Amino acid sequence: MEASPDRFLRYVMPDALRAAAGRLATFLKARASDVVFVENATSGMNAVLRSLQFRRGDEILVTSHVYNAVRQTIHEVCRRSGAKLVEARIVLPIEHVSDLVSPIEQTLNRRTKLLVLDHIASPTGLIFPVKRLAALARARGAKVLVDGAHAPGQLTLDIPSLGVDWYAGNCHKWLFAPKGCGFLWSRRSAQAGIHPPVISHGYGKGFTGEFDWTGTRDFSSWLSVPDGISFFQELKASRVRAYNHRLVTEQARRVAAAWGMPVDGPPELHGSLMAIRLPDSLQRRAPRLLMAELLAQLRTVVAVMPIEGVLWARISAQVYNVPADYDRLLEHLERLRPRGRRK
Ligand SMILES: Cc1ncc(COP(=O)(O)O)c(C=O)c1O
């Protein structure tokens, strides 16, 4: 690109980009013409949310575990249109998948125009049964937008089979692509009127025409997706998933048992992320400081997040992790707990 920017951007990049989108589409079991690259999942969600037309009285339904950046986008969409953001409350710990379905089912109504689902919820790693929920939404006439920021690489995806209208995801989380690599899939019949967050020369030239060029940028993250997928497949995707899932669920249960605290839900509703309620003795810690301390002292990232005023620690597993990593975490947190307070 740098050797001859014009040659690259005008004559090489357009086809290379479509080829990379095609490889990603195959991985997602989708058609290449239904997949476009975006900066990240947040951009993909913004593209759809800010393209749709809502009216006063319309409702946009999310769960209480929605990613906050997406909640903020919906607040802005509602402020402009008069639509209402409605949150179905998910109460932790959940015991059964129905604890994820019922709150949404009970909140869906004829005013719900859009259901926004996280495929894998950010604070916990809980996997929502998207196909089942999409069917419920469709039966009530609502469209479905899925935030799959964490899903590609954690879950086996067949996006068209989910029965949703739009699906945004990331390749830079679990698919080994560099930062700045997200995608948006749209059902063909739902592509009209969906514009990228930045409108450019492709305006009016269809879904791929609009998204493939949104101004001069470094296209290398998008073009590296085929290599990320190849690397993942060389490691053997099913083995990676099985290893990560087993490690994270076993370790989460071990940490939870040591603290006498619950995990967020059953192992089968998780991929490579799982949350444990922090013990009472750590509940008053500032999440940001605790995370910074773990990062500085253990070089370990644990997402400590408040959910309804209670702190949960979300741990994760990738192929380079081993049980000893979680031993160090447990030992370190044990030292932080005030003496005499072991709960
Ligand atoms: C559910 C969900 N949505 C969106 C995002 C944001 O991803 P990005 O920063 O790549 O847009 C995350 C990140 O963790 C997430 O978990």
XYZ file of C-alpha atoms and ligand atoms in Angstrom:
359
model
C 0.000 0.000 0.000
C 2.738 2.458 0.934
C 4.883 1.595 -2.102
C 2.127 2.805 -4.405
C -0.932 4.059 -2.504
C -2.990 4.981 -5.566
C -2.376 1.717 -7.312
C -3.255 -0.173 -4.146
C -6.320 1.800 -3.103
C -7.813 2.156 -6.573
C -6.967 -1.105 -8.281
C -5.922 -3.753 -5.748
C -7.850 -3.060 -2.582
C -11.483 -3.221 -3.852
C -11.199 -6.808 -5.077
C -8.951 -7.824 -2.190
C -11.502 -6.453 0.260
C -14.365 -8.373 -1.352
C -12.208 -11.524 -1.335
C -11.532 -11.065 2.407
C -15.245 -10.460 3.025
C -15.953 -13.629 1.038
C -13.630 -15.687 3.213
C -15.256 -14.277 6.340
C -18.699 -14.912 4.876
C -17.832 -18.575 4.274
C -16.703 -18.824 7.901
C -20.063 -17.339 8.969
C -21.973 -19.590 6.509
C -23.190 -16.427 4.816
C -23.109 -14.914 1.330
C -20.236 -12.542 0.587
C -22.628 -9.875 -0.660
C -24.350 -9.824 2.745
C -21.154 -9.160 4.724
C -19.321 -5.840 5.030
C -16.398 -4.779 7.160
C -16.748 -2.106 9.823
C -14.305 -0.689 12.357
C -15.657 -2.784 15.235
C -18.899 -4.183 16.617
C -19.837 -0.784 18.029
C -19.679 0.692 14.510
C -21.802 -2.113 13.099
C -24.420 -1.619 15.797
C -24.369 2.142 15.184
C -24.806 1.657 11.455
C -28.055 -0.236 11.948
C -29.438 1.642 14.944
C -28.859 5.042 13.395
C -30.208 4.018 9.996
C -33.555 2.713 11.217
C -36.555 5.004 11.482
C -38.463 5.017 14.776
C -41.491 6.973 15.880
C -42.840 8.184 19.198
C -44.377 5.212 20.988
C -42.056 2.646 19.379
C -40.004 0.515 21.751
C -36.455 -0.788 21.379
C -35.986 -3.775 23.654
C -32.611 -4.762 25.139
C -31.640 -6.771 28.199
C -30.224 -5.233 31.364
C -26.871 -6.809 30.371
C -26.632 -4.840 27.105
C -23.178 -3.418 26.328
C -23.201 0.141 27.574
C -21.867 1.708 24.359
C -24.862 0.210 22.553
C -27.226 1.407 25.285
C -25.847 4.912 24.769
C -26.408 4.707 21.012
C -30.004 3.662 21.616
C -30.463 6.568 24.054
C -29.456 8.930 21.257
C -31.738 7.205 18.734
C -34.606 7.476 21.223
C -33.858 11.122 22.003
C -34.144 11.965 18.312
C -37.158 9.861 17.470
C -39.262 9.746 20.617
C -38.931 5.963 20.768
C -38.448 4.308 24.164
C -35.609 2.107 25.390
C -36.977 -0.832 27.376
C -34.727 -3.164 29.357
C -35.709 -6.747 30.189
C -34.111 -7.513 33.538
C -31.809 -10.538 33.708
C -31.263 -11.634 37.307
C -28.054 -13.417 38.287
C -27.223 -16.138 38.871
C -29.363 -17.808 36.267
C -30.196 -21.479 36.609
C -31.622 -22.355 33.243
C -31.744 -20.918 29.743
C -35.386 -20.015 30.396
C -34.082 -17.383 32.850
C -32.676 -15.633 29.781
C -35.750 -16.189 27.606
C -38.653 -15.380 29.954
C -37.708 -11.772 30.819
C -37.488 -10.959 27.099
C -40.603 -12.907 26.170
C -42.582 -11.135 28.885
C -41.394 -7.694 27.822
C -41.919 -8.054 24.064
C -45.154 -6.396 22.984
C -46.789 -4.914 19.913
C -44.918 -1.628 20.393
C -41.536 -3.435 20.236
C -40.083 -2.480 16.852
C -36.591 -3.785 17.445
C -35.093 -6.424 19.729
C -31.371 -5.895 20.343
C -29.707 -9.044 21.610
C -26.171 -9.712 22.745
C -25.131 -13.112 21.444
C -22.593 -13.287 24.297
C -23.290 -10.823 27.081
C -20.353 -8.631 27.964
C -20.507 -8.615 31.790
C -20.815 -12.390 32.165
C -20.114 -14.292 28.957
C -23.606 -15.821 29.071
C -24.716 -17.053 25.640
C -28.214 -15.938 24.707
C -30.335 -18.368 22.650
C -30.554 -16.002 19.706
C -32.471 -18.271 17.356
C -35.236 -18.939 19.875
C -35.487 -15.287 20.891
C -35.479 -14.098 17.278
C -38.433 -16.377 16.533
C -40.349 -14.874 19.471
C -39.581 -11.349 18.279
C -40.523 -12.080 14.683
C -43.819 -13.596 15.784
C -44.623 -10.218 17.361
C -43.522 -8.270 14.303
C -40.237 -6.945 15.718
C -36.941 -6.818 13.826
C -33.842 -8.321 15.438
C -30.348 -6.841 15.660
C -27.642 -8.988 17.258
C -24.478 -7.743 18.888
C -22.069 -10.624 18.398
C -18.960 -8.718 19.506
C -17.573 -11.757 21.313
C -19.097 -14.539 19.247
C -16.885 -15.214 16.180
C -14.279 -17.717 17.298
C -16.052 -18.469 20.585
C -19.139 -19.966 18.957
C -19.671 -21.906 15.758
C -21.693 -19.474 13.683
C -24.244 -19.980 10.952
C -25.613 -16.471 10.892
C -28.326 -16.840 8.218
C -29.858 -19.723 10.179
C -30.444 -17.546 13.253
C -33.472 -15.825 11.730
C -32.269 -12.322 12.600
C -32.166 -9.195 10.457
C -28.696 -7.824 11.263
C -25.672 -9.239 13.026
C -22.597 -7.214 14.012
C -19.434 -8.971 15.163
C -15.724 -8.649 15.745
C -12.783 -10.503 14.276
C -10.352 -8.761 16.640
C -11.511 -10.555 19.783
C -11.521 -14.334 19.333
C -10.597 -14.623 15.657
C -6.985 -13.448 15.881
C -7.403 -10.425 13.585
C -5.771 -7.068 14.372
C -7.680 -4.292 16.096
C -10.212 -2.334 14.049
C -11.783 -5.362 12.437
C -15.511 -5.806 12.787
C -18.231 -6.833 10.373
C -21.904 -6.357 9.739
C -24.105 -9.005 8.193
C -27.531 -8.094 6.914
C -30.331 -10.249 5.623
C -30.675 -9.266 1.971
C -34.234 -8.033 2.403
C -33.144 -5.783 5.287
C -30.231 -4.071 3.517
C -32.100 -1.168 1.934
C -31.721 1.967 4.004
C -28.840 0.668 6.145
C -25.942 3.107 5.839
C -22.466 3.094 7.349
C -21.862 5.550 10.204
C -19.761 7.558 7.722
C -21.434 8.209 4.368
C -19.100 8.480 1.377
C -18.918 7.982 -2.393
C -20.815 4.730 -2.277
C -24.046 6.341 -1.053
C -26.968 4.795 -2.883
C -24.797 2.041 -4.398
C -26.106 -0.782 -2.255
C -24.961 -2.499 0.920
C -21.393 -3.439 -0.077
C -20.996 -0.334 -2.249
C -21.742 1.926 0.717
C -19.648 0.139 3.335
C -16.595 -0.878 1.310
C -15.406 2.711 0.991
C -15.995 5.154 3.823
C -12.875 7.222 3.179
C -9.131 6.631 3.079
C -7.935 4.358 5.866
C -5.512 1.547 6.558
C -7.293 -1.492 5.141
C -4.783 -3.986 6.470
C -6.827 -5.151 9.470
C -9.739 -6.128 7.192
C -7.446 -7.716 4.637
C -5.807 -9.859 7.300
C -9.049 -11.614 8.266
C -8.408 -14.619 5.988
C -5.075 -15.150 7.770
C -6.758 -14.893 11.189
C -9.285 -17.508 10.113
C -6.548 -19.755 8.674
C -4.579 -19.532 11.906
C -7.692 -20.404 13.927
C -8.405 -23.350 11.623
C -4.782 -24.539 11.779
C -5.142 -24.660 15.559
C -8.344 -26.620 14.876
C -11.314 -24.480 15.804
C -13.252 -27.186 17.644
C -10.230 -28.048 19.807
C -9.648 -24.389 20.645
C -13.254 -23.941 21.664
C -13.337 -27.130 23.712
C -10.057 -26.315 25.495
C -11.087 -22.739 26.323
C -14.559 -23.731 27.432
C -13.364 -26.487 29.698
C -10.608 -24.368 31.218
C -12.753 -21.333 31.932
C -15.728 -23.232 33.328
C -13.601 -25.481 35.566
C -11.571 -22.580 36.858
C -14.604 -20.371 37.417
C -16.231 -23.091 39.473
C -13.021 -23.617 41.444
C -12.674 -19.901 42.217
C -16.367 -19.698 43.115
C -16.042 -22.669 45.485
C -12.993 -21.096 47.169
C -14.942 -17.886 47.732
C -18.234 -19.573 48.580
C -19.832 -17.499 45.845
C -21.989 -18.357 42.786
C -20.958 -18.387 39.151
C -23.307 -16.464 36.848
C -25.021 -19.524 35.340
C -24.576 -23.082 34.097
C -21.386 -23.965 32.171
C -23.273 -24.981 29.032
C -24.399 -21.369 28.559
C -20.803 -20.182 28.218
C -18.030 -20.229 25.656
C -14.664 -18.924 26.851
C -15.873 -16.344 29.382
C -17.552 -16.785 32.764
C -18.252 -14.542 35.758
C -18.033 -15.209 39.477
C -19.555 -13.029 42.162
C -16.795 -11.354 44.158
C -16.767 -12.182 47.877
C -18.383 -9.667 50.257
C -14.955 -8.634 51.523
C -14.062 -7.334 48.020
C -17.433 -5.835 47.145
C -16.415 -2.349 48.224
C -13.325 -2.235 46.028
C -13.302 0.193 43.087
C -13.547 -2.059 39.976
C -11.145 0.033 37.907
C -8.473 0.027 40.597
C -8.837 -3.685 41.224
C -8.509 -4.425 37.507
C -5.506 -2.127 37.191
C -3.843 -3.832 40.148
C -4.381 -7.309 38.685
C -3.016 -6.170 35.357
C 0.043 -4.526 36.880
C 0.887 -7.278 39.351
C -0.203 -10.453 37.550
C -0.304 -9.250 33.935
C -3.787 -10.717 33.995
C -6.989 -9.171 32.718
C -10.115 -9.844 34.719
C -13.163 -7.750 33.914
C -14.604 -6.597 37.238
C -18.044 -5.158 36.634
C -20.968 -4.086 38.767
C -24.228 -5.754 37.846
C -27.168 -4.257 39.742
C -24.768 -2.901 42.341
C -22.940 -6.211 42.903
C -19.393 -6.788 41.666
C -18.705 -9.783 39.440
C -15.331 -10.869 38.085
C -15.391 -12.156 34.507
C -12.520 -14.477 33.730
C -11.588 -15.806 30.306
C -9.528 -18.536 28.672
C -7.522 -18.642 25.469
C -5.236 -21.384 24.216
C -2.171 -19.868 25.885
C -3.774 -20.080 29.365
C -3.145 -22.911 31.819
C -4.644 -23.702 35.258
C -1.657 -22.102 37.050
C -2.786 -18.686 35.713
C -5.967 -18.966 37.729
C -4.060 -20.207 40.830
C -2.133 -16.932 40.804
C -5.342 -14.975 40.495
C -6.935 -16.803 43.392
C -3.853 -16.408 45.607
C -3.602 -12.728 44.832
C -7.248 -12.006 45.552
C -7.039 -14.077 48.728
C -4.291 -11.766 49.983
C -6.480 -8.715 49.283
C -9.291 -9.932 51.502
C -9.302 -8.352 54.966
C -8.191 -10.814 57.676
C -10.982 -12.476 59.593
C -13.418 -11.822 56.731
C -13.426 -14.812 54.536
C -16.792 -14.191 52.877
C -21.510 -7.267 23.752
C -20.437 -6.325 23.296
N -20.735 -5.405 22.376
C -19.823 -4.556 21.894
C -18.534 -4.588 22.366
C -17.574 -3.582 21.832
O -16.671 -4.126 20.948
P -15.807 -3.117 20.079
O -15.069 -2.249 21.055
O -14.904 -3.983 19.298
O -16.748 -2.333 19.262
C -18.166 -5.512 23.334
C -16.798 -5.521 23.836
O -16.421 -6.174 24.766
C -19.145 -6.412 23.817
O -18.854 -7.330 24.741
